[in-house]
PDB file of N, CA and C in Angstrom:
ATOM      1  N   MET A   1      24.016  78.369  83.327  1.00 95.00           N
ATOM      2  CA  MET A   1      25.297  77.749  83.622  1.00 95.00           C
ATOM      3  C   MET A   1      25.158  76.241  83.361  1.00 95.00           C
ATOM      4  N   ASP A   2      26.116  75.679  82.668  1.00 97.00           N
ATOM      5  CA  ASP A   2      26.068  74.240  82.417  1.00 97.00           C
ATOM      6  C   ASP A   2      26.559  73.479  83.648  1.00 97.00           C
ATOM      7  N   ASN A   3      26.234  72.192  83.697  1.00 97.00           N
ATOM      8  CA  ASN A   3      26.531  71.361  84.861  1.00 97.00           C
ATOM      9  C   ASN A   3      28.033  71.267  85.144  1.00 97.00           C
ATOM     10  N   GLN A   4      28.851  71.102  84.113  1.00 97.00           N
ATOM     11  CA  GLN A   4      30.302  70.985  84.321  1.00 97.00           C
ATOM     12  C   GLN A   4      30.885  72.261  84.930  1.00 97.00           C
ATOM     13  N   THR A   5      30.419  73.411  84.452  1.00 97.00           N
ATOM     14  CA  THR A   5      30.887  74.687  85.011  1.00 97.00           C
ATOM     15  C   THR A   5      30.474  74.808  86.471  1.00 97.00           C
ATOM     16  N   ARG A   6      29.242  74.413  86.794  1.00 97.00           N
ATOM     17  CA  ARG A   6      28.764  74.456  88.177  1.00 97.00           C
ATOM     18  C   ARG A   6      29.646  73.576  89.057  1.00 97.00           C
ATOM     19  N   ILE A   7      29.955  72.362  88.597  1.00 96.00           N
ATOM     20  CA  ILE A   7      30.802  71.444  89.357  1.00 96.00           C
ATOM     21  C   ILE A   7      32.184  72.060  89.582  1.00 96.00           C
ATOM     22  N   GLU A   8      32.750  72.671  88.568  1.00 97.00           N
ATOM     23  CA  GLU A   8      34.073  73.291  88.687  1.00 97.00           C
ATOM     24  C   GLU A   8      34.059  74.450  89.668  1.00 97.00           C
ATOM     25  N   ILE A   9      32.992  75.239  89.653  1.00 97.00           N
ATOM     26  CA  ILE A   9      32.876  76.368  90.583  1.00 97.00           C
ATOM     27  C   ILE A   9      32.718  75.850  92.013  1.00 97.00           C
ATOM     28  N   GLU A  10      31.890  74.823  92.193  1.00 96.00           N
ATOM     29  CA  GLU A  10      31.721  74.237  93.525  1.00 96.00           C
ATOM     30  C   GLU A  10      33.042  73.663  94.034  1.00 96.00           C
ATOM     31  N   ALA A  11      33.789  72.999  93.173  1.00 96.00           N
ATOM     32  CA  ALA A  11      35.092  72.449  93.565  1.00 96.00           C
ATOM     33  C   ALA A  11      36.062  73.564  93.943  1.00 96.00           C
ATOM     34  N   ALA A  12      36.047  74.642  93.195  1.00 97.00           N
ATOM     35  CA  ALA A  12      36.924  75.778  93.501  1.00 97.00           C
ATOM     36  C   ALA A  12      36.552  76.396  94.850  1.00 97.00           C
ATOM     37  N   ALA A  13      35.251  76.494  95.124  1.00 97.00           N
ATOM     38  CA  ALA A  13      34.809  77.039  96.407  1.00 97.00           C
ATOM     39  C   ALA A  13      35.252  76.129  97.557  1.00 97.00           C
ATOM     40  N   PHE A  14      35.158  74.816  97.364  1.00 94.00           N
ATOM     41  CA  PHE A  14      35.612  73.868  98.386  1.00 94.00           C
ATOM     42  C   PHE A  14      37.108  74.027  98.628  1.00 94.00           C
ATOM     43  N   ARG A  15      37.889  74.131  97.553  1.00 95.00           N
ATOM     44  CA  ARG A  15      39.341  74.288  97.711  1.00 95.00           C
ATOM     45  C   ARG A  15      39.656  75.591  98.447  1.00 95.00           C
ATOM     46  N   THR A  16      38.902  76.633  98.180  1.00 96.00           N
ATOM     47  CA  THR A  16      39.116  77.909  98.865  1.00 96.00           C
ATOM     48  C   THR A  16      38.774  77.783 100.348  1.00 96.00           C
ATOM     49  N   LEU A  17      37.679  77.098 100.663  1.00 95.00           N
ATOM     50  CA  LEU A  17      37.315  76.876 102.065  1.00 95.00           C
ATOM     51  C   LEU A  17      38.399  76.077 102.771  1.00 95.00           C
ATOM     52  N   ARG A  18      38.871  75.013 102.140  1.00 95.00           N
ATOM     53  CA  ARG A  18      39.932  74.200 102.719  1.00 95.00           C
ATOM     54  C   ARG A  18      41.184  75.046 102.969  1.00 95.00           C
ATOM     55  N   HIS A  19      41.593  75.821 101.967  1.00 95.00           N
ATOM     56  CA  HIS A  19      42.773  76.672 102.112  1.00 95.00           C
ATOM     57  C   HIS A  19      42.575  77.674 103.257  1.00 95.00           C
ATOM     58  N   HIS A  20      41.405  78.260 103.334  1.00 96.00           N
ATOM     59  CA  HIS A  20      41.119  79.232 104.394  1.00 96.00           C
ATOM     60  C   HIS A  20      41.261  78.579 105.775  1.00 96.00           C
ATOM     61  N   LEU A  21      40.662  77.399 105.947  1.00 95.00           N
ATOM     62  CA  LEU A  21      40.704  76.729 107.248  1.00 95.00           C
ATOM     63  C   LEU A  21      42.075  76.155 107.579  1.00 95.00           C
ATOM     64  N   MET A  22      42.819  75.747 106.557  1.00 94.00           N
ATOM     65  CA  MET A  22      44.096  75.097 106.802  1.00 94.00           C
ATOM     66  C   MET A  22      45.269  76.074 106.837  1.00 94.00           C
ATOM     67  N   GLU A  23      45.234  77.078 106.013  1.00 93.00           N
ATOM     68  CA  GLU A  23      46.375  77.990 105.881  1.00 93.00           C
ATOM     69  C   GLU A  23      46.161  79.336 106.586  1.00 93.00           C
ATOM     70  N   LYS A  24      45.003  79.909 106.389  1.00 96.00           N
ATOM     71  CA  LYS A  24      44.759  81.244 106.942  1.00 96.00           C
ATOM     72  C   LYS A  24      44.240  81.210 108.371  1.00 96.00           C
ATOM     73  N   ARG A  25      43.458  80.174 108.725  1.00 96.00           N
ATOM     74  CA  ARG A  25      42.842  80.134 110.049  1.00 96.00           C
ATOM     75  C   ARG A  25      43.052  78.800 110.747  1.00 96.00           C
ATOM     76  N   ALA A  26      44.286  78.317 110.693  1.00 94.00           N
ATOM     77  CA  ALA A  26      44.619  77.082 111.411  1.00 94.00           C
ATOM     78  C   ALA A  26      44.418  77.253 112.911  1.00 94.00           C
ATOM     79  N   ASP A  27      44.351  78.508 113.358  1.00 94.00           N
ATOM     80  CA  ASP A  27      44.154  78.790 114.778  1.00 94.00           C
ATOM     81  C   ASP A  27      42.725  78.511 115.240  1.00 94.00           C
ATOM     82  N   VAL A  28      41.785  78.469 114.327  1.00 94.00           N
ATOM     83  CA  VAL A  28      40.395  78.192 114.695  1.00 94.00           C
ATOM     84  C   VAL A  28      40.273  76.700 114.992  1.00 94.00           C
ATOM     85  N   GLN A  29      39.841  76.392 116.179  1.00 95.00           N
ATOM     86  CA  GLN A  29      39.768  75.012 116.634  1.00 95.00           C
ATOM     87  C   GLN A  29      38.548  74.294 116.047  1.00 95.00           C
ATOM     88  N   ASN A  30      38.704  73.007 115.766  1.00 94.00           N
ATOM     89  CA  ASN A  30      37.584  72.208 115.274  1.00 94.00           C
ATOM     90  C   ASN A  30      36.396  72.260 116.230  1.00 94.00           C
ATOM     91  N   ILE A  31      36.661  72.224 117.523  1.00 94.00           N
ATOM     92  CA  ILE A  31      35.573  72.243 118.498  1.00 94.00           C
ATOM     93  C   ILE A  31      34.771  73.539 118.385  1.00 94.00           C
ATOM     94  N   ASP A  32      35.452  74.650 118.124  1.00 94.00           N
ATOM     95  CA  ASP A  32      34.751  75.922 117.963  1.00 94.00           C
ATOM     96  C   ASP A  32      33.924  75.935 116.677  1.00 94.00           C
ATOM     97  N   LEU A  33      34.481  75.375 115.599  1.00 94.00           N
ATOM     98  CA  LEU A  33      33.717  75.268 114.351  1.00 94.00           C
ATOM     99  C   LEU A  33      32.454  74.441 114.566  1.00 94.00           C
ATOM    100  N   MET A  34      32.597  73.290 115.207  1.00 93.00           N
ATOM    101  CA  MET A  34      31.436  72.425 115.442  1.00 93.00           C
ATOM    102  C   MET A  34      30.417  73.117 116.327  1.00 93.00           C
ATOM    103  N   ASN A  35      30.884  73.761 117.389  1.00 94.00           N
ATOM    104  CA  ASN A  35      29.955  74.406 118.319  1.00 94.00           C
ATOM    105  C   ASN A  35      29.211  75.562 117.677  1.00 94.00           C
ATOM    106  N   LEU A  36      29.872  76.294 116.785  1.00 92.00           N
ATOM    107  CA  LEU A  36      29.242  77.457 116.164  1.00 92.00           C
ATOM    108  C   LEU A  36      28.536  77.148 114.844  1.00 92.00           C
ATOM    109  N   ALA A  37      29.118  76.268 114.047  1.00 93.00           N
ATOM    110  CA  ALA A  37      28.601  76.061 112.692  1.00 93.00           C
ATOM    111  C   ALA A  37      27.988  74.677 112.469  1.00 93.00           C
ATOM    112  N   GLY A  38      28.237  73.743 113.383  1.00 92.00           N
ATOM    113  CA  GLY A  38      27.688  72.411 113.215  1.00 92.00           C
ATOM    114  C   GLY A  38      28.505  71.510 112.312  1.00 92.00           C
ATOM    115  N   PHE A  39      29.711  71.927 111.962  1.00 93.00           N
ATOM    116  CA  PHE A  39      30.647  71.103 111.191  1.00 93.00           C
ATOM    117  C   PHE A  39      32.052  71.557 111.510  1.00 93.00           C
ATOM    118  N   CYS A  40      33.023  70.695 111.167  1.00 94.00           N
ATOM    119  CA  CYS A  40      34.426  71.037 111.390  1.00 94.00           C
ATOM    120  C   CYS A  40      35.270  70.443 110.277  1.00 94.00           C
ATOM    121  N   ARG A  41      36.561  70.566 110.383  1.00 96.00           N
ATOM    122  CA  ARG A  41      37.461  70.013 109.367  1.00 96.00           C
ATOM    123  C   ARG A  41      37.273  68.504 109.219  1.00 96.00           C
ATOM    124  N   ASN A  42      37.034  67.811 110.332  1.00 95.00           N
ATOM    125  CA  ASN A  42      36.821  66.370 110.257  1.00 95.00           C
ATOM    126  C   ASN A  42      35.549  66.038 109.492  1.00 95.00           C
ATOM    127  N   CYS A  43      34.527  66.862 109.609  1.00 94.00           N
ATOM    128  CA  CYS A  43      33.308  66.668 108.818  1.00 94.00           C
ATOM    129  C   CYS A  43      33.627  66.825 107.338  1.00 94.00           C
ATOM    130  N   LEU A  44      34.403  67.832 106.990  1.00 95.00           N
ATOM    131  CA  LEU A  44      34.774  68.033 105.590  1.00 95.00           C
ATOM    132  C   LEU A  44      35.548  66.835 105.058  1.00 95.00           C
ATOM    133  N   ALA A  45      36.439  66.275 105.877  1.00 96.00           N
ATOM    134  CA  ALA A  45      37.178  65.079 105.462  1.00 96.00           C
ATOM    135  C   ALA A  45      36.222  63.893 105.307  1.00 96.00           C
ATOM    136  N   ARG A  46      35.248  63.776 106.202  1.00 95.00           N
ATOM    137  CA  ARG A  46      34.276  62.685 106.103  1.00 95.00           C
ATOM    138  C   ARG A  46      33.424  62.840 104.847  1.00 95.00           C
ATOM    139  N   TRP A  47      33.016  64.060 104.536  1.00 95.00           N
ATOM    140  CA  TRP A  47      32.224  64.290 103.316  1.00 95.00           C
ATOM    141  C   TRP A  47      33.042  63.946 102.073  1.00 95.00           C
ATOM    142  N   TYR A  48      34.325  64.230 102.126  1.00 95.00           N
ATOM    143  CA  TYR A  48      35.239  63.862 101.038  1.00 95.00           C
ATOM    144  C   TYR A  48      35.261  62.342 100.890  1.00 95.00           C
ATOM    145  N   GLN A  49      35.407  61.643 102.016  1.00 96.00           N
ATOM    146  CA  GLN A  49      35.427  60.182 102.015  1.00 96.00           C
ATOM    147  C   GLN A  49      34.111  59.627 101.466  1.00 96.00           C
ATOM    148  N   GLU A  50      32.995  60.186 101.893  1.00 96.00           N
ATOM    149  CA  GLU A  50      31.691  59.722 101.427  1.00 96.00           C
ATOM    150  C   GLU A  50      31.520  59.955  99.926  1.00 96.00           C
ATOM    151  N   ALA A  51      31.973  61.101  99.428  1.00 95.00           N
ATOM    152  CA  ALA A  51      31.891  61.393  97.997  1.00 95.00           C
ATOM    153  C   ALA A  51      32.750  60.410  97.206  1.00 95.00           C
ATOM    154  N   ALA A  52      33.917  60.065  97.746  1.00 96.00           N
ATOM    155  CA  ALA A  52      34.778  59.079  97.082  1.00 96.00           C
ATOM    156  C   ALA A  52      34.076  57.723  97.046  1.00 96.00           C
ATOM    157  N   ALA A  53      33.478  57.323  98.152  1.00 97.00           N
ATOM    158  CA  ALA A  53      32.789  56.031  98.228  1.00 97.00           C
ATOM    159  C   ALA A  53      31.636  55.961  97.226  1.00 97.00           C
ATOM    160  N   GLU A  54      30.922  57.070  97.046  1.00 97.00           N
ATOM    161  CA  GLU A  54      29.830  57.110  96.068  1.00 97.00           C
ATOM    162  C   GLU A  54      30.333  56.856  94.650  1.00 97.00           C
ATOM    163  N   ARG A  55      31.610  57.082  94.446  1.00 96.00           N
ATOM    164  CA  ARG A  55      32.219  56.882  93.123  1.00 96.00           C
ATOM    165  C   ARG A  55      33.036  55.596  93.064  1.00 96.00           C
ATOM    166  N   GLY A  56      32.864  54.735  94.084  1.00 97.00           N
ATOM    167  CA  GLY A  56      33.539  53.449  94.104  1.00 97.00           C
ATOM    168  C   GLY A  56      34.986  53.499  94.550  1.00 97.00           C
ATOM    169  N   ILE A  57      35.397  54.604  95.166  1.00 97.00           N
ATOM    170  CA  ILE A  57      36.769  54.749  95.651  1.00 97.00           C
ATOM    171  C   ILE A  57      36.771  54.498  97.152  1.00 97.00           C
ATOM    172  N   GLU A  58      37.430  53.421  97.558  1.00 96.00           N
ATOM    173  CA  GLU A  58      37.512  53.083  98.974  1.00 96.00           C
ATOM    174  C   GLU A  58      38.574  53.946  99.647  1.00 96.00           C
ATOM    175  N   MET A  59      38.225  54.467 100.801  1.00 96.00           N
ATOM    176  CA  MET A  59      39.130  55.346 101.530  1.00 96.00           C
ATOM    177  C   MET A  59      38.771  55.241 103.009  1.00 96.00           C
ATOM    178  N   THR A  60      39.768  55.049 103.856  1.00 97.00           N
ATOM    179  CA  THR A  60      39.508  55.012 105.296  1.00 97.00           C
ATOM    180  C   THR A  60      39.334  56.431 105.820  1.00 97.00           C
ATOM    181  N   LYS A  61      38.831  56.516 107.041  1.00 96.00           N
ATOM    182  CA  LYS A  61      38.700  57.819 107.694  1.00 96.00           C
ATOM    183  C   LYS A  61      40.060  58.498 107.800  1.00 96.00           C
ATOM    184  N   ASP A  62      41.083  57.732 108.185  1.00 97.00           N
ATOM    185  CA  ASP A  62      42.423  58.312 108.317  1.00 97.00           C
ATOM    186  C   ASP A  62      42.970  58.777 106.970  1.00 97.00           C
ATOM    187  N   GLU A  63      42.721  58.012 105.913  1.00 97.00           N
ATOM    188  CA  GLU A  63      43.179  58.422 104.580  1.00 97.00           C
ATOM    189  C   GLU A  63      42.480  59.708 104.139  1.00 97.00           C
ATOM    190  N   ALA A  64      41.186  59.797 104.381  1.00 97.00           N
ATOM    191  CA  ALA A  64      40.446  61.007 104.007  1.00 97.00           C
ATOM    192  C   ALA A  64      40.941  62.213 104.798  1.00 97.00           C
ATOM    193  N   ARG A  65      41.193  62.012 106.070  1.00 97.00           N
ATOM    194  CA  ARG A  65      41.712  63.116 106.883  1.00 97.00           C
ATOM    195  C   ARG A  65      43.084  63.555 106.392  1.00 97.00           C
ATOM    196  N   GLU A  66      43.927  62.605 106.007  1.00 96.00           N
ATOM    197  CA  GLU A  66      45.256  62.981 105.516  1.00 96.00           C
ATOM    198  C   GLU A  66      45.149  63.768 104.208  1.00 96.00           C
ATOM    199  N   VAL A  67      44.215  63.380 103.340  1.00 93.00           N
ATOM    200  CA  VAL A  67      43.994  64.145 102.102  1.00 93.00           C
ATOM    201  C   VAL A  67      43.553  65.558 102.459  1.00 93.00           C
ATOM    202  N   TYR A  68      42.590  65.660 103.367  1.00 92.00           N
ATOM    203  CA  TYR A  68      42.048  66.982 103.707  1.00 92.00           C
ATOM    204  C   TYR A  68      43.066  67.841 104.461  1.00 92.00           C
ATOM    205  N   TYR A  69      43.696  67.263 105.478  1.00 95.00           N
ATOM    206  CA  TYR A  69      44.631  68.024 106.310  1.00 95.00           C
ATOM    207  C   TYR A  69      45.987  68.229 105.647  1.00 95.00           C
ATOM    208  N   GLY A  70      46.305  67.413 104.648  1.00 93.00           N
ATOM    209  CA  GLY A  70      47.598  67.523 103.989  1.00 93.00           C
ATOM    210  C   GLY A  70      48.722  66.899 104.791  1.00 93.00           C
ATOM    211  N   MET A  71      48.357  66.151 105.812  1.00 95.00           N
ATOM    212  CA  MET A  71      49.317  65.473 106.697  1.00 95.00           C
ATOM    213  C   MET A  71      48.511  64.515 107.554  1.00 95.00           C
ATOM    214  N   PRO A  72      49.167  63.590 108.231  1.00 96.00           N
ATOM    215  CA  PRO A  72      48.422  62.737 109.165  1.00 96.00           C
ATOM    216  C   PRO A  72      47.696  63.599 110.210  1.00 96.00           C
ATOM    217  N   TYR A  73      46.493  63.181 110.537  1.00 96.00           N
ATOM    218  CA  TYR A  73      45.663  63.943 111.469  1.00 96.00           C
ATOM    219  C   TYR A  73      46.368  64.165 112.803  1.00 96.00           C
ATOM    220  N   GLU A  74      47.060  63.158 113.295  1.00 96.00           N
ATOM    221  CA  GLU A  74      47.760  63.310 114.575  1.00 96.00           C
ATOM    222  C   GLU A  74      48.831  64.398 114.505  1.00 96.00           C
ATOM    223  N   ASP A  75      49.473  64.547 113.352  1.00 96.00           N
ATOM    224  CA  ASP A  75      50.452  65.628 113.173  1.00 96.00           C
ATOM    225  C   ASP A  75      49.766  66.983 113.236  1.00 96.00           C
ATOM    226  N   TRP A  76      48.602  67.085 112.593  1.00 95.00           N
ATOM    227  CA  TRP A  76      47.826  68.339 112.624  1.00 95.00           C
ATOM    228  C   TRP A  76      47.444  68.672 114.068  1.00 95.00           C
ATOM    229  N   ARG A  77      46.926  67.662 114.764  1.00 94.00           N
ATOM    230  CA  ARG A  77      46.504  67.891 116.148  1.00 94.00           C
ATOM    231  C   ARG A  77      47.673  68.376 116.992  1.00 94.00           C
ATOM    232  N   ALA A  78      48.829  67.757 116.855  1.00 95.00           N
ATOM    233  CA  ALA A  78      49.998  68.139 117.642  1.00 95.00           C
ATOM    234  C   ALA A  78      50.421  69.574 117.340  1.00 95.00           C
ATOM    235  N   ALA A  79      50.294  69.981 116.101  1.00 95.00           N
ATOM    236  CA  ALA A  79      50.743  71.313 115.699  1.00 95.00           C
ATOM    237  C   ALA A  79      49.723  72.411 115.988  1.00 95.00           C
ATOM    238  N   HIS A  80      48.424  72.088 115.979  1.00 94.00           N
ATOM    239  CA  HIS A  80      47.415  73.151 115.995  1.00 94.00           C
ATOM    240  C   HIS A  80      46.332  73.039 117.057  1.00 94.00           C
ATOM    241  N   GLN A  81      46.082  71.861 117.580  1.00 92.00           N
ATOM    242  CA  GLN A  81      44.951  71.712 118.486  1.00 92.00           C
ATOM    243  C   GLN A  81      45.330  72.092 119.904  1.00 92.00           C
ATOM    244  N   THR A  82      44.457  72.831 120.536  1.00 92.00           N
ATOM    245  CA  THR A  82      44.641  73.211 121.931  1.00 92.00           C
ATOM    246  C   THR A  82      43.567  72.529 122.770  1.00 92.00           C
ATOM    247  N   GLY A  83      43.722  72.587 124.059  1.00 90.00           N
ATOM    248  CA  GLY A  83      42.741  71.993 124.955  1.00 90.00           C
ATOM    249  C   GLY A  83      41.433  72.757 124.949  1.00 90.00           C
ATOM    250  N   ALA A  84      40.389  72.092 125.391  1.00 91.00           N
ATOM    251  CA  ALA A  84      39.072  72.723 125.478  1.00 91.00           C
ATOM    252  C   ALA A  84      38.545  72.546 126.896  1.00 91.00           C
ATOM    253  N   ASP A  85      37.934  73.606 127.406  1.00 91.00           N
ATOM    254  CA  ASP A  85      37.391  73.521 128.754  1.00 91.00           C
ATOM    255  C   ASP A  85      36.106  72.689 128.757  1.00 91.00           C
ATOM    256  N   ALA A  86      35.605  72.422 129.943  1.00 92.00           N
ATOM    257  CA  ALA A  86      34.434  71.554 130.105  1.00 92.00           C
ATOM    258  C   ALA A  86      33.207  72.122 129.395  1.00 92.00           C
ATOM    259  N   ALA A  87      33.031  73.429 129.399  1.00 91.00           N
ATOM    260  CA  ALA A  87      31.869  74.035 128.741  1.00 91.00           C
ATOM    261  C   ALA A  87      31.919  73.815 127.231  1.00 91.00           C
ATOM    262  N   LYS A  88      33.098  73.999 126.635  1.00 89.00           N
ATOM    263  CA  LYS A  88      33.246  73.754 125.194  1.00 89.00           C
ATOM    264  C   LYS A  88      33.022  72.287 124.869  1.00 89.00           C
ATOM    265  N   GLN A  89      33.529  71.407 125.716  1.00 89.00           N
ATOM    266  CA  GLN A  89      33.359  69.975 125.477  1.00 89.00           C
ATOM    267  C   GLN A  89      31.888  69.575 125.564  1.00 89.00           C
ATOM    268  N   ALA A  90      31.172  70.133 126.520  1.00 90.00           N
ATOM    269  CA  ALA A  90      29.743  69.834 126.655  1.00 90.00           C
ATOM    270  C   ALA A  90      28.966  70.366 125.457  1.00 90.00           C
ATOM    271  N   ALA A  91      29.292  71.585 125.014  1.00 90.00           N
ATOM    272  CA  ALA A  91      28.636  72.153 123.837  1.00 90.00           C
ATOM    273  C   ALA A  91      28.945  71.321 122.601  1.00 90.00           C
ATOM    274  N   PHE A  92      30.171  70.802 122.525  1.00 88.00           N
ATOM    275  CA  PHE A  92      30.547  69.942 121.400  1.00 88.00           C
ATOM    276  C   PHE A  92      29.690  68.683 121.362  1.00 88.00           C
ATOM    277  N   GLU A  93      29.492  68.054 122.509  1.00 89.00           N
ATOM    278  CA  GLU A  93      28.676  66.829 122.553  1.00 89.00           C
ATOM    279  C   GLU A  93      27.283  67.094 121.994  1.00 89.00           C
ATOM    280  N   VAL A  94      26.699  68.232 122.356  1.00 89.00           N
ATOM    281  CA  VAL A  94      25.369  68.591 121.858  1.00 89.00           C
ATOM    282  C   VAL A  94      25.422  68.869 120.361  1.00 89.00           C
ATOM    283  N   ALA A  95      26.378  69.678 119.926  1.00 88.00           N
ATOM    284  CA  ALA A  95      26.487  70.033 118.503  1.00 88.00           C
ATOM    285  C   ALA A  95      26.773  68.803 117.654  1.00 88.00           C
ATOM    286  N   PHE A  96      27.656  67.930 118.127  1.00 88.00           N
ATOM    287  CA  PHE A  96      27.993  66.723 117.372  1.00 88.00           C
ATOM    288  C   PHE A  96      26.758  65.846 117.235  1.00 88.00           C
ATOM    289  N   SER A  97      26.051  65.610 118.322  1.00 88.00           N
ATOM    290  CA  SER A  97      24.874  64.766 118.288  1.00 88.00           C
ATOM    291  C   SER A  97      23.802  65.344 117.361  1.00 88.00           C
ATOM    292  N   LYS A  98      23.619  66.637 117.413  1.00 88.00           N
ATOM    293  CA  LYS A  98      22.595  67.298 116.597  1.00 88.00           C
ATOM    294  C   LYS A  98      22.955  67.301 115.115  1.00 88.00           C
ATOM    295  N   ASN A  99      24.225  67.511 114.790  1.00 88.00           N
ATOM    296  CA  ASN A  99      24.636  67.709 113.407  1.00 88.00           C
ATOM    297  C   ASN A  99      25.254  66.491 112.739  1.00 88.00           C
ATOM    298  N   VAL A 100      25.852  65.610 113.515  1.00 85.00           N
ATOM    299  CA  VAL A 100      26.543  64.453 112.950  1.00 85.00           C
ATOM    300  C   VAL A 100      25.811  63.175 113.293  1.00 85.00           C
ATOM    301  N   GLY A 101      25.374  63.048 114.515  1.00 77.00           N
ATOM    302  CA  GLY A 101      24.690  61.842 114.975  1.00 77.00           C
ATOM    303  C   GLY A 101      25.420  61.244 116.146  1.00 77.00           C
ATOM    304  N   PRO A 102      24.957  60.096 116.595  1.00 68.00           N
ATOM    305  CA  PRO A 102      25.613  59.479 117.759  1.00 68.00           C
ATOM    306  C   PRO A 102      27.047  59.094 117.434  1.00 68.00           C
ATOM    307  N   LYS A 103      27.904  59.244 118.427  1.00 64.00           N
ATOM    308  CA  LYS A 103      29.295  58.829 118.265  1.00 64.00           C
ATOM    309  C   LYS A 103      29.374  57.327 118.221  1.00 64.00           C
ATOM    310  N   ASP A 104      30.359  56.835 117.449  1.00 59.00           N
ATOM    311  CA  ASP A 104      30.600  55.385 117.399  1.00 59.00           C
ATOM    312  C   ASP A 104      31.023  54.898 118.767  1.00 59.00           C
ATOM    313  N   SER A 105      30.576  53.736 119.111  1.00 42.00           N
ATOM    314  CA  SER A 105      30.936  53.159 120.417  1.00 42.00           C
ATOM    315  C   SER A 105      32.308  52.551 120.366  1.00 42.00           C
TER     316      SER A 105
END
């Protein structure tokens, strides 16, 4: 397989993952994704932002999230995010620290 074909296949797989998480399984909470898989939709948006930066494209966290979510993040949260109990929140803190790193102060 040539490099361009590999890149196109990887991009198609990413678009399919995004569509799955945004359209088919919007009910799956980011906190559950992070607790179970070590990443969430916000991680995918951050990776998008980082990939853009590597190519000299400046993008804020909010801009990257809007690209990924297809709307402002706060709109997504209002439409899809539910509350999390203390156990989920505690598990999130551990998963976030292990997989993402310390939270910004």
